Short mmCIF file of C-alpha atoms in Angstrom, two decimals:
data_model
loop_
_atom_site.label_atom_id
_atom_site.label_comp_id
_atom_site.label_asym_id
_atom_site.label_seq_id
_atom_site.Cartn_x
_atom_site.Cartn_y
_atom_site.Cartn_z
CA UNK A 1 91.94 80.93 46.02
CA UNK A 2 88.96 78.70 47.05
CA UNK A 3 87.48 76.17 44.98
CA UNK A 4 84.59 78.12 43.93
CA UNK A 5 86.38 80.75 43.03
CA UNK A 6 89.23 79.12 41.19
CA UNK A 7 86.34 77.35 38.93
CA UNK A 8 84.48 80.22 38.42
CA UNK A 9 87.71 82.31 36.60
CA UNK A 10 88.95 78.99 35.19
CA UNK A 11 85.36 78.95 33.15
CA UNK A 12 86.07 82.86 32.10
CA UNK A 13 89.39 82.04 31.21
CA UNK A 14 87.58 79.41 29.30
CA UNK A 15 85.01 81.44 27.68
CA UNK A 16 87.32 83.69 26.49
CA UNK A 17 90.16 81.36 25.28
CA UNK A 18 86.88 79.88 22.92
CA UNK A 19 86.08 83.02 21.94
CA UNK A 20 89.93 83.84 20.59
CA UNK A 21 90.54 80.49 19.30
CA UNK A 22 87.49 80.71 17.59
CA UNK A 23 86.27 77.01 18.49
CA UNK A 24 82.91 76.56 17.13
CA UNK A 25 81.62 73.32 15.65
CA UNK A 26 81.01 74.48 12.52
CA UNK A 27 84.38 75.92 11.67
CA UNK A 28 85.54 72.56 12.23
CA UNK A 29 85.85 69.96 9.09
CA UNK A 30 85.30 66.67 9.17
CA UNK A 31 89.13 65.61 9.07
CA UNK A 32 90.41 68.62 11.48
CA UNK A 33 90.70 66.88 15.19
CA UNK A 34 92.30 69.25 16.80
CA UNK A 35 91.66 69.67 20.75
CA UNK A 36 92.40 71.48 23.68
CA UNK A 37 93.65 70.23 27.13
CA UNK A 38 94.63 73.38 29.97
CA UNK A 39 94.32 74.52 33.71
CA UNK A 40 95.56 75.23 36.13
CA UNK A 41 97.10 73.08 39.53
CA UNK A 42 96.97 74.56 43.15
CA UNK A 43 99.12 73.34 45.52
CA UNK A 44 101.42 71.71 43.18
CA UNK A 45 103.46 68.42 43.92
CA UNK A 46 105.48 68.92 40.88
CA UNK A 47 106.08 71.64 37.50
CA UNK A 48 104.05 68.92 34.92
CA UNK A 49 101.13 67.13 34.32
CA UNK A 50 101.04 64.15 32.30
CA UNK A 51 98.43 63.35 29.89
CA UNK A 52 98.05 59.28 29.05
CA UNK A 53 95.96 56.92 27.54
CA UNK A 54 95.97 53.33 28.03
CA UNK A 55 98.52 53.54 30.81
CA UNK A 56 100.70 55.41 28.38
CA UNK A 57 101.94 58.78 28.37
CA UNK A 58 101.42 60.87 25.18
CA UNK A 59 102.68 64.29 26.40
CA UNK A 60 104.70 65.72 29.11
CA UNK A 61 103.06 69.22 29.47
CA UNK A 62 104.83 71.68 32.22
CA UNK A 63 103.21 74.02 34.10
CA UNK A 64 104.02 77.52 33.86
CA UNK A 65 104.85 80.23 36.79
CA UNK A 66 101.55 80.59 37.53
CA UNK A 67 100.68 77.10 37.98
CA UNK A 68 98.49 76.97 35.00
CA UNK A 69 99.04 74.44 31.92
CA UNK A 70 97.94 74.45 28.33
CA UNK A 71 98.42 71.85 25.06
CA UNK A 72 96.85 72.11 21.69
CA UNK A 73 96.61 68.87 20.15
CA UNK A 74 96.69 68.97 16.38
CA UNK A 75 95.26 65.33 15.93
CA UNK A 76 93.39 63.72 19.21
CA UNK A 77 91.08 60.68 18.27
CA UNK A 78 88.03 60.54 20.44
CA UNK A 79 88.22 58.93 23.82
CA UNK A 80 88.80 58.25 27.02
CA UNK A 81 92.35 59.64 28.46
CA UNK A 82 93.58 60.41 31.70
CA UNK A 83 95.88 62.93 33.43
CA UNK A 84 98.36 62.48 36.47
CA UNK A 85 99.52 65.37 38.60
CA UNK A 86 101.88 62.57 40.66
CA UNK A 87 100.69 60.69 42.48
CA UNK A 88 96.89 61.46 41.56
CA UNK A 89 95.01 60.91 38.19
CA UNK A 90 91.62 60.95 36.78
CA UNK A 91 89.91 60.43 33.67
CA UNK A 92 88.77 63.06 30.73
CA UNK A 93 86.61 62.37 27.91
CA UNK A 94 87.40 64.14 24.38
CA UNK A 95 84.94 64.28 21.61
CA UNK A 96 86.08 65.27 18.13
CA UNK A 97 87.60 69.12 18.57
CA UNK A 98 86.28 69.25 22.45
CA UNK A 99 88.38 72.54 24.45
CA UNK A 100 89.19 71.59 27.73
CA UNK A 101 90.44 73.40 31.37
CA UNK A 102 90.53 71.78 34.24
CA UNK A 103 90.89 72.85 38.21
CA UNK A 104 92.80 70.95 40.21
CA UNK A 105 94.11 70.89 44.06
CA UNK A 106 96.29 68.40 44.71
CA UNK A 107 95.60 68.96 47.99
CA UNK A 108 91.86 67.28 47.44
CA UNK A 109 92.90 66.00 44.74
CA UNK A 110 89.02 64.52 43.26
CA UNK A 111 87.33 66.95 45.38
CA UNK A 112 88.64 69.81 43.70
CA UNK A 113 88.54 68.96 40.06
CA UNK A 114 86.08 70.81 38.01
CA UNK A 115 85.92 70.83 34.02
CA UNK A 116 84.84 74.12 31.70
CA UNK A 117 84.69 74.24 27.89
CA UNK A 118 83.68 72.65 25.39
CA UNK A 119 83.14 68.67 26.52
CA UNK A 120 82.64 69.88 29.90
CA UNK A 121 79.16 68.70 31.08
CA UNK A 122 80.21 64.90 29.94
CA UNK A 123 83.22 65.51 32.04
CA UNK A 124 81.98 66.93 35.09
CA UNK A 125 79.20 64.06 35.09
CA UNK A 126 82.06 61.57 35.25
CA UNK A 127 83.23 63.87 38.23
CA UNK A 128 80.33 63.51 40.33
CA UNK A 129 79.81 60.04 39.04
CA UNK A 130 83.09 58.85 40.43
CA UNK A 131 82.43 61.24 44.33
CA UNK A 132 78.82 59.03 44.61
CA UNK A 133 80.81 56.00 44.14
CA UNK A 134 83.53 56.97 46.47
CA UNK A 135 81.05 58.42 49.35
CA UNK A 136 79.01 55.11 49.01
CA UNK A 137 82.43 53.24 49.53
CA UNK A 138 82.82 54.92 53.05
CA UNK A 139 79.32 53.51 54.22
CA UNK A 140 79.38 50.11 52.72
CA UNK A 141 81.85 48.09 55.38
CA UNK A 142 78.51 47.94 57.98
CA UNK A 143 76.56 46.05 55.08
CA UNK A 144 78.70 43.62 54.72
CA UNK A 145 76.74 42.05 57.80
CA UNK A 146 73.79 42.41 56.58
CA UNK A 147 72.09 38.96 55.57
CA UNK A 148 70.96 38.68 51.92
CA UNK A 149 67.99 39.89 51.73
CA UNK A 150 69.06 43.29 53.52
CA UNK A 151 72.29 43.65 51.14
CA UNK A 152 70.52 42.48 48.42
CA UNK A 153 67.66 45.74 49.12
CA UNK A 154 70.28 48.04 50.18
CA UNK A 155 72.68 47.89 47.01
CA UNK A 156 69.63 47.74 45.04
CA UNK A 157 68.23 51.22 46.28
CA UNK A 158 71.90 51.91 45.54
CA UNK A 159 72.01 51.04 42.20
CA UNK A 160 68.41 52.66 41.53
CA UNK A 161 69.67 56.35 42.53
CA UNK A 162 73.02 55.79 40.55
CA UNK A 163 70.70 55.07 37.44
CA UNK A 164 68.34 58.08 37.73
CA UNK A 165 70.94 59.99 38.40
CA UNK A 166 72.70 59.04 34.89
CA UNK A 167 69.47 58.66 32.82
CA UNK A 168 68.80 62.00 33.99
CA UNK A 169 72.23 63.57 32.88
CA UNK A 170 72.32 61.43 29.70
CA UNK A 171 69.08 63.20 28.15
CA UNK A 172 70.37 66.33 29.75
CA UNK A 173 73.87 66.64 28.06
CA UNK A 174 72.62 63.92 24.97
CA UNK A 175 76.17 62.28 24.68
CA UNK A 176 77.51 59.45 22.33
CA UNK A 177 77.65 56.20 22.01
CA UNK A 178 81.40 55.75 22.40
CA UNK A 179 80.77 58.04 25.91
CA UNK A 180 77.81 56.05 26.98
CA UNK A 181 80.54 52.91 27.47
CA UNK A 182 81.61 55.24 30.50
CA UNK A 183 79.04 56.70 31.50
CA UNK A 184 76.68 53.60 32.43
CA UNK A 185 79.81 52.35 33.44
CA UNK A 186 80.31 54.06 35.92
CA UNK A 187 77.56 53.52 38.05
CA UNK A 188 76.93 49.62 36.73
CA UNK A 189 80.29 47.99 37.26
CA UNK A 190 80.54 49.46 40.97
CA UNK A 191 77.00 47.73 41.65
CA UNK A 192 78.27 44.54 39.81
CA UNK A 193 81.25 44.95 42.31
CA UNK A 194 79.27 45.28 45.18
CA UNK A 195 77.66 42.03 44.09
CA UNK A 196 80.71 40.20 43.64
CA UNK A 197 82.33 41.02 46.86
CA UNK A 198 79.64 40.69 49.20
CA UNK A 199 79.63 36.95 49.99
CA UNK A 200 83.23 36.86 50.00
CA UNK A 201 83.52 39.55 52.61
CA UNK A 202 80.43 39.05 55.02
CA UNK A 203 81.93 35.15 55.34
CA UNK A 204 85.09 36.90 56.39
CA UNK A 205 83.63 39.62 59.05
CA UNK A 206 80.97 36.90 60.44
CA UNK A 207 82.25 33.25 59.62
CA UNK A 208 78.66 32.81 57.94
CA UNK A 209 78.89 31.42 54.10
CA UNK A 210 75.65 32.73 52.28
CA UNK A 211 76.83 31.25 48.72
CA UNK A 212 73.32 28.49 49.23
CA UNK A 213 71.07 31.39 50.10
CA UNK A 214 72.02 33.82 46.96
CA UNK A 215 68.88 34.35 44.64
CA UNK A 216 68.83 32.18 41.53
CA UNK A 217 69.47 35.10 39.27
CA UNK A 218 72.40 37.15 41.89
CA UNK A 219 75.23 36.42 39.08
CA UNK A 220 72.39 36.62 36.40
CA UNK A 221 74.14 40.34 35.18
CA UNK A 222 77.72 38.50 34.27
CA UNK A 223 76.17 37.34 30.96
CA UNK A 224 75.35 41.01 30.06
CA UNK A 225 79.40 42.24 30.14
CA UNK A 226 81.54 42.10 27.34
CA UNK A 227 84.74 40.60 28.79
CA UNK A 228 86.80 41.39 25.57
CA UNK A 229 85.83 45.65 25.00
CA UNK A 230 89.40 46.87 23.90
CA UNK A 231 87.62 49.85 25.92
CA UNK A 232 87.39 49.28 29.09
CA UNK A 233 90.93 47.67 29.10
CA UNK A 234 92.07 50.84 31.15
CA UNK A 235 88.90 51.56 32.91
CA UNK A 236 89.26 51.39 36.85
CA UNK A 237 85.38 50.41 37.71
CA UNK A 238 85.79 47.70 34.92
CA UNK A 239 89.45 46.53 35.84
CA UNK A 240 88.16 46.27 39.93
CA UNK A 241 84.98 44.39 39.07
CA UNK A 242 86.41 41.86 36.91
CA UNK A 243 89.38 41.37 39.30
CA UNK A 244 87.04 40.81 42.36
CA UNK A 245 84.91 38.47 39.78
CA UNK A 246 88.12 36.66 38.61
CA UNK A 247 88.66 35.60 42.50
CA UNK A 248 85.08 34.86 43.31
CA UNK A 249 84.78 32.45 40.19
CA UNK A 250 88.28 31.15 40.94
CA UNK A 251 88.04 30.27 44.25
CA UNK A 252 88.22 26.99 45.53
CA UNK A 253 85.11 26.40 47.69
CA UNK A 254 86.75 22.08 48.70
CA UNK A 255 90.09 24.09 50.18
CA UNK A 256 90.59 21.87 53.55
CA UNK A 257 92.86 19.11 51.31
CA UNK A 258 95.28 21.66 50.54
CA UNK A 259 98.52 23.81 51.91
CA UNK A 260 97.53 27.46 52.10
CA UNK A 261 100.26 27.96 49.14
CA UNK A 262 98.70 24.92 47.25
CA UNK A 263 95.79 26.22 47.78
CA UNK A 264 96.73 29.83 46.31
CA UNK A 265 98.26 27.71 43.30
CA UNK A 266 95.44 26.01 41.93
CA UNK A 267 93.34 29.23 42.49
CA UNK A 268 95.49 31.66 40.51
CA UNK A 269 95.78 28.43 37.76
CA UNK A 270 91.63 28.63 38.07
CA UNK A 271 92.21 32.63 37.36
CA UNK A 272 94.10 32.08 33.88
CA UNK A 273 91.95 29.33 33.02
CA UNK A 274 88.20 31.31 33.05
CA UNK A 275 89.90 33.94 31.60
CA UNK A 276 91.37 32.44 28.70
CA UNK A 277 87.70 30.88 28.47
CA UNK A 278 86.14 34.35 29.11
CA UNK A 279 88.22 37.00 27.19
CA UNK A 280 88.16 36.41 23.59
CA UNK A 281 90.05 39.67 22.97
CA UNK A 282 93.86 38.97 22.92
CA UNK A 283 95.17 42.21 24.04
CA UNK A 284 92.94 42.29 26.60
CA UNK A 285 93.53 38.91 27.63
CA UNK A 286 97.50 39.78 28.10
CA UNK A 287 96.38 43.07 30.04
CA UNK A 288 93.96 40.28 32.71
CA UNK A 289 96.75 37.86 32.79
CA UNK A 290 99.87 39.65 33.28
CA UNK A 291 97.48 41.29 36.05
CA UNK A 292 97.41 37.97 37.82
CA UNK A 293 100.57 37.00 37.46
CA UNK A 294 102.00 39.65 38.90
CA UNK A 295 99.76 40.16 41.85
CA UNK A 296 100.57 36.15 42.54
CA UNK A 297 104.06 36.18 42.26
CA UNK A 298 104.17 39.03 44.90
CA UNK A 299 101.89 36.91 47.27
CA UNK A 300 103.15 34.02 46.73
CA UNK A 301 106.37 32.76 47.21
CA UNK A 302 106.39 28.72 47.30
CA UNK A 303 109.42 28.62 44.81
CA UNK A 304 107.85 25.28 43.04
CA UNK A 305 104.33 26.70 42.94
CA UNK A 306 105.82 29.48 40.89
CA UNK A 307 107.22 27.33 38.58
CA UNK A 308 104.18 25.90 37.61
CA UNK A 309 102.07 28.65 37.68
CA UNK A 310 104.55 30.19 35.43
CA UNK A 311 103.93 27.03 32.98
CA UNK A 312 99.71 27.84 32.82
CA UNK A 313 100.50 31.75 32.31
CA UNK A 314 103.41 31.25 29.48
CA UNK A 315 100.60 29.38 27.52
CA UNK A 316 97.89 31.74 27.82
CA UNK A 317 99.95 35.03 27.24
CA UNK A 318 101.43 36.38 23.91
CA UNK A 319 102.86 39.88 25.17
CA UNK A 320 105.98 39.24 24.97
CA UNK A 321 107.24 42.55 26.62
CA UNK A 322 105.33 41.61 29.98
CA UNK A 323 106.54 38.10 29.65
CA UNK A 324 110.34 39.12 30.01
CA UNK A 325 108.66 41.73 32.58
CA UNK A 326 107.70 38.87 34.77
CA UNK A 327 110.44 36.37 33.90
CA UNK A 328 112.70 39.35 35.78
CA UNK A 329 110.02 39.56 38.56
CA UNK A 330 110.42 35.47 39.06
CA UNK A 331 114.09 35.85 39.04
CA UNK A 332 114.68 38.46 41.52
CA UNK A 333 111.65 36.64 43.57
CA UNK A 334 113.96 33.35 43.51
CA UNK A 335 116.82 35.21 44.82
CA UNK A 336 114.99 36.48 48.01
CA UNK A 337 114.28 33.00 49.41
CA UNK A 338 114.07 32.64 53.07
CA UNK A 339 118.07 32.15 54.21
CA UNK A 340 120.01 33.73 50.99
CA UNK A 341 122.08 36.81 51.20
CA UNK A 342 120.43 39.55 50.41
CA UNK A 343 121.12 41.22 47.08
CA UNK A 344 123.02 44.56 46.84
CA UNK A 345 121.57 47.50 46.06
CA UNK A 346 123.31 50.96 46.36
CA UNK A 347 121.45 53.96 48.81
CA UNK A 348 122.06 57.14 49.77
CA UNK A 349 122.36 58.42 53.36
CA UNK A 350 121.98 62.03 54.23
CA UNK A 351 125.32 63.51 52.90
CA UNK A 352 124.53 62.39 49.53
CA UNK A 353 127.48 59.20 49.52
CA UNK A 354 126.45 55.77 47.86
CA UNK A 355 126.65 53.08 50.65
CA UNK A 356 126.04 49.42 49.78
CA UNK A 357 122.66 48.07 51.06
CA UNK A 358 125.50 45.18 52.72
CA UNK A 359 126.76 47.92 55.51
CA UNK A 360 122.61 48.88 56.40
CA UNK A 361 122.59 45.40 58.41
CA UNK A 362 124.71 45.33 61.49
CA UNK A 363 121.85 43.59 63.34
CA UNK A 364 118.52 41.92 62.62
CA UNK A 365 117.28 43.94 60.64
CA UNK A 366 114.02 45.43 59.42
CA UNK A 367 113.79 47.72 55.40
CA UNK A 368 110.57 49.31 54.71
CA UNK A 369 109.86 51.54 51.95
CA UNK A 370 107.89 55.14 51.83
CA UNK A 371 107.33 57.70 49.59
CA UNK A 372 106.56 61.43 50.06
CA UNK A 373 103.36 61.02 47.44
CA UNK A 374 101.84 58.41 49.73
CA UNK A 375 101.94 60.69 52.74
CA UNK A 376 99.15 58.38 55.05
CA UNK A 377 101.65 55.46 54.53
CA UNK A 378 104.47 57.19 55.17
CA UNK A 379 103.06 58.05 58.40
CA UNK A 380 101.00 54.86 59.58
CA UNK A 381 104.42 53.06 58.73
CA UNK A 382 106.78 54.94 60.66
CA UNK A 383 104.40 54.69 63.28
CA UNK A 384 104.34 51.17 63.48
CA UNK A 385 108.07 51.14 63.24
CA UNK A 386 108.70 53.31 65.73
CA UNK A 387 106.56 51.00 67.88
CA UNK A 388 107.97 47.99 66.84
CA UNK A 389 111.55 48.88 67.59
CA UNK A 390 110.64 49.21 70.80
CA UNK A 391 109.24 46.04 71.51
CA UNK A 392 111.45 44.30 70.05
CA UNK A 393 114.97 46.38 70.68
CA UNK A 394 116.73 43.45 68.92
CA UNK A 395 115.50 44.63 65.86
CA UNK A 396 116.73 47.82 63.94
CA UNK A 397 114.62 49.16 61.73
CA UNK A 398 115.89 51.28 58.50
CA UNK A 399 113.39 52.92 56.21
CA UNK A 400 114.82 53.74 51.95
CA UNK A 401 112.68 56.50 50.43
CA UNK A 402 111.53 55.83 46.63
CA UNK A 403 111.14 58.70 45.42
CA UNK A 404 113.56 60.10 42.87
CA UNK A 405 114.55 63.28 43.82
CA UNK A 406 117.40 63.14 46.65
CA UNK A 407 116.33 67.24 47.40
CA UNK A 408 112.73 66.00 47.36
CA UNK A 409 113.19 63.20 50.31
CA UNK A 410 115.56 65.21 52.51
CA UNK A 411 112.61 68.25 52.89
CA UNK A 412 110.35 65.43 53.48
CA UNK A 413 112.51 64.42 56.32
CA UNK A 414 112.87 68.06 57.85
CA UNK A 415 108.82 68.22 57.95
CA UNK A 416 108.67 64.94 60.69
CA UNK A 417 110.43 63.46 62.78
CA UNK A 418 111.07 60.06 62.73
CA UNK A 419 113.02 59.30 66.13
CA UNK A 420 115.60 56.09 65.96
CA UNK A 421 114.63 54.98 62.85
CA UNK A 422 117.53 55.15 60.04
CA UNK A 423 117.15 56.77 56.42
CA UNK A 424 118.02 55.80 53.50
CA UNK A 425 117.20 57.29 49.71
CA UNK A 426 117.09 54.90 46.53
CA UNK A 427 117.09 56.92 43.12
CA UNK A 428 117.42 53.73 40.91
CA UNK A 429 113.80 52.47 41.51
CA UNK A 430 114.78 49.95 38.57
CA UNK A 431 117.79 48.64 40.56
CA UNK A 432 115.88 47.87 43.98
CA UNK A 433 112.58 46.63 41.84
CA UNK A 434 114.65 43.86 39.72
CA UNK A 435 116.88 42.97 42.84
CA UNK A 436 114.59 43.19 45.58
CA UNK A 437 110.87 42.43 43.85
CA UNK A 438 109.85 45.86 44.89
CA UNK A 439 106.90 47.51 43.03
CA UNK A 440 104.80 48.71 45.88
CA UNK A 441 105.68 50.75 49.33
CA UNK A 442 103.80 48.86 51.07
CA UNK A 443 106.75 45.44 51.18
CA UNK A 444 108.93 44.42 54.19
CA UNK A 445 112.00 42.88 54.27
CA UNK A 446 113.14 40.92 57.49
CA UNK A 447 117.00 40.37 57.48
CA UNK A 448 119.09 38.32 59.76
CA UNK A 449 122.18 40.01 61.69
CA UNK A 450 124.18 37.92 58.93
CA UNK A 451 122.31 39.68 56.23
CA UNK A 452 120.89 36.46 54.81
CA UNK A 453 116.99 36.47 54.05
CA UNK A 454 114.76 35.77 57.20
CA UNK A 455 111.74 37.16 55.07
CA UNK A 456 111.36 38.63 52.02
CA UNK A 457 107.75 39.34 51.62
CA UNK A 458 106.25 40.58 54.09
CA UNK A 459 103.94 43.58 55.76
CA UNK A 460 104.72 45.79 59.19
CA UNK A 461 100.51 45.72 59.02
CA UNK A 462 100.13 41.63 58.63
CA UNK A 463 98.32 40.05 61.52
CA UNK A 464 101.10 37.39 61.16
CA UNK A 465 104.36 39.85 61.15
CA UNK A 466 105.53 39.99 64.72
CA UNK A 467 105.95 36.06 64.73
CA UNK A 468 109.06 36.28 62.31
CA UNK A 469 110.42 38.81 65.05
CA UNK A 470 109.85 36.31 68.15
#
C-alpha cells in the first residue's frame, strides 16, 4: 500500500471511528479528557509503539496482526507528546478530547507520517514544519562559506518563508496558545540555530573568524527566549539551539595558553556557569546540565579535569537521580584509562554460549559497536573496519551488537556479509554501559594484545584514529 493510499483509508477509518465513538465537542464536559491515539505501522521494526512525554514512556501499546494500533486514554492533559516506533520518533500535539490516527512507514520513517482526526491539521502542520527544516538542512553546508552579508540575506529569506508559511497555517487552523509555543517554534529556533552556528562553522571550513564583522544586533534575538519554559524542556529545535548557543557563549576565544583538555575544561566550566546564570527554572536547569556533563565526560577524558569539572556540576545540579547517573558514568570512565585491564563484560558468540569479553583479545585488538536500528552505521562502520584490518593486519577487529534480541542480531548477520571481522552480541546493555562508558554506537575501544587499555575513547571515523594503530 502506497503512501497516498494508506492515508487516504487511514482518514476513512478515521471518519468512521468519530462517527461510532461519537466524538463531538459538545458531548464533551468540561472535566471529561478523554483522547484517542491509533494507526497503523508499515514495514514494522517491532509489534509496539511507545507513546512518551518528557522522555518518559506512559504506555506500551502493541500492534495488532494487521499492523494497526489503537489506545483510548481516559484522562490525557493537553500537550505535547511523542511516539517511538524504535528507533524513530516524532512529536503529536493533543488538545482537550482530540482523536488521533496516524500513518507511519518505518521505512521513511518522517516522510511517511500523516495525521487524520480530530487535532489533525495542528499535527500535520508540525509535519511539514519539521520536512522544511530538514530539506533546508541538506542545502545549508555550501553557506557556511558565504561571508556575512550573504549568510546573513540567505537565512533571512529563510526565515521569511518559514514565517508566512506558519502565519498562514495559524489563521487557517486558529490554534492555542499552549500550541503556538510549538508552532513558532518550530520555524524560529532552527533560524536562531542557524545564527548560532554559522561563525563557528565557516571559521572551521575556511580558517576566516567573522566574530568582528557580525552586525551589532546578530545575537539581538537571545533576549527574546525564555531559557526556563518547563515546555520546551523536551523540545528538539529548542534543546539543539540552546546547546549550539551554550558552546558559542562558552567558548574560549584567548585558547593558545592552554592544553587542548584544559582548554575543553574551562569551556564546559563556562557551560554550567551561563547556565546557572541563564536558566532560572530548576528542573530545567538539571535537564541543561546533566546534558553537559554527560556529553563532556564522554569527550573528555583528562582524569583530573574530570574531577574538577565534576566539583562546578555537583554545585549547580539538584537531580539527584542523574547525579548517581553520572557519578557511575565517572567511575566506569576512570576505569578505562589508557594502560588498565580492560573490564569484563560477558557476550555472546553465534551458538548462543556466554564468553568473557577477556578471551575476545588474543591480539591488538579493535571493539566497535552496531546496532540493526542504525542500519547507515552499521554499514559505514564495517566498512571502515573491513578496511582497516587490512592495513593494518596486526590489528583484529571484533564488532558486539547492542541490540537486545539475540534472534534479532543473528538475521541481521544473515542479510550482509561482513568478511574477517568477528561477532559478538551483548544483551545486558546496562552491564557494557556501566563497565565500558558505552551509551552511543558510535565508541571505539583500542586494546593491547595484553588486554590492557591502549584507548578507550575513541572513533574508527576520527581524523586522528589510525595514529593509535601506528
Amino acid at each position: 500500500m502506497n503512501c497516498k493510499i494508506a492515508s487516504t483509508y487511514l482518514c476513512l477509518t478515521t471518519a468512521l471511528f468519530a462517527l461510532f465513538t461519537s466524538c463531538k465537542k459538545s458531548e464533551f464536559a468540561a472535566d471529561n479528557y478523554t483522547a484517542y491515539f491509533g494507526g497503523e505501522v508499515e514495514n514494522p521494526q517491532n509489534r509496539y509503539v511507545l507513546f512518551c512525554q518528557n522522555n518518559q514512556v506512559i504506555d506500551t501499546i502493541p500492534l495488532n496482526k494487521d499492523n494497526t494500533f489503537f489506545k483510548k486514554f481516559d484522562s490525557l492533559a493537553p500537550g505535547l507528546y511523542s511516539f517511538k516506533h524504535e528507533p524513530e520518533y516524532q512529536y503529536v500535539y493533543f488538545d482537550k478530547n482530540d482523536s488521533l490516527r496516524v500513518h507511519i512507514d518505518s521505512k521513511d520513517f518522517d516522510q511517511s507520517i500523516v495525521f487524520c482526526g480530530r487535532g489533525d491539521q495542528k499535527n500535520n502542520f508540525l509535519m511539514e514544519m519539521f520536512l522544511r527544516n530538514e530539506k533546508e538542512k541538506d542545502h545549508m553546508f555550501e553557506t557556511f562559506d558565504y561571508d556575512v552579508k550573504k549568510y546573513n540575506a540567505y537565512i533571512q529569506k529563510v526565515n521569511s518563508d518559514n514565517q508566512k508559511f506558519y502565519t498562514s497555517k495559524k489563521e487557517e487552523i486558529n490554534w492555542s496558545d499552549d500550541f503556538d509555543v510549538y508552532a513558532k517554534g518550530m520555524y524560529l529556533y532552527p533560524h536562531y540555530t542557524r545564527k548560532e552556528i554559522y561563525p563557528m562553522i565557516h571559521k572551521m571550513r575556511t580558517g576566516n573568524d567573522v566574530s568582528d564583522q557580525l552586525p551589532k544586533d546578530y545575537y539581538d534575538f537571545r533576549k527574546t527566549i525564555d531559557f526556563s519554559n518547563e515546555k520546551l524542556t523536551d523540545f528538539n529545535p529548542f534543546v539543539m539551539y540552546l546547546n549550539f548557543m551554550l558552546n558559542n557563549v562558552g567558548s574560549i576565544h584567548y585558547h593558545n595558553h592552554f592544553t587542548e583538555a584544559d582548554l575543553a575544561l574551562k569551556t564546559n566550566i563556562n557551560k554550567l556557569k551561563i547556565a546557572d546564570t541563564l536558566i532560572k527554572n530548576e528542573k530545567v536547569k538539571n535537564i541543561v546540565v546533566n546534558s553537559i556533563a554527560f556529553q563532556y565526560l564522554l569527550e573528555d577524558q583528562n582524569m583530573v579535569n574530570n574531577q574538577e569539572f565534576l566539583k562546578h556540576y555537583y554545585k549547580i545540579s539538584t537531580d539527584k537521580s542523574k547525579k548517581n547517573e553520572i557519578l557511575k558514568l565517572g567511575k566506569a570512565i576512570s576505569l578505562l584509562t589508557d594502560g588498565k585491564p580492560l573490564p569484563e563484560v560477558r557476550v555472546q558468540n553465534l551458538e548462543g554460549k556466554s564468553i568473557s569479553s577477556s578471551d575476545l583479545i588474543q591480539k591488538n585488538t579493535i571493539l566497535f559497536f552496531w546496532s540493526d536500528k542504525l542500519s547507515s552505521h552499521l554499514l559505514a562502520a564495517h566498512k571502515k573496519a573491513i578496511e582497516l584490518q587490512k592495513k593494518y593486519p596486526n590489528y583484529e577487529f571484533v564488532a558486539i551488537n547492542l541490540d537486545r534480541d539475540f534472534d534479532t542480531w543473528k538475521k541481521a548477520l544473515e542479510k550482509y556479509d561482513f568478511g574477517p571481522i568477528r561477532q559478538y552480541h551483548c544483551s545486558n546493555f546496562e552491564d557494557i554501559k556501566s563497565k565500558w562508558a558505552i551509551t552511543k554506537v558510535h565508541r571505539t575501544l583500542i586494546i593491547n594484545k595484553d588486554k590492557t587499555i591502549k584507548n578507550g575513547f575513541t572513533n574508527m571515523f576520527d581524523i586522528r584514529f589510525e595514529e593509535d594503530l601506528k
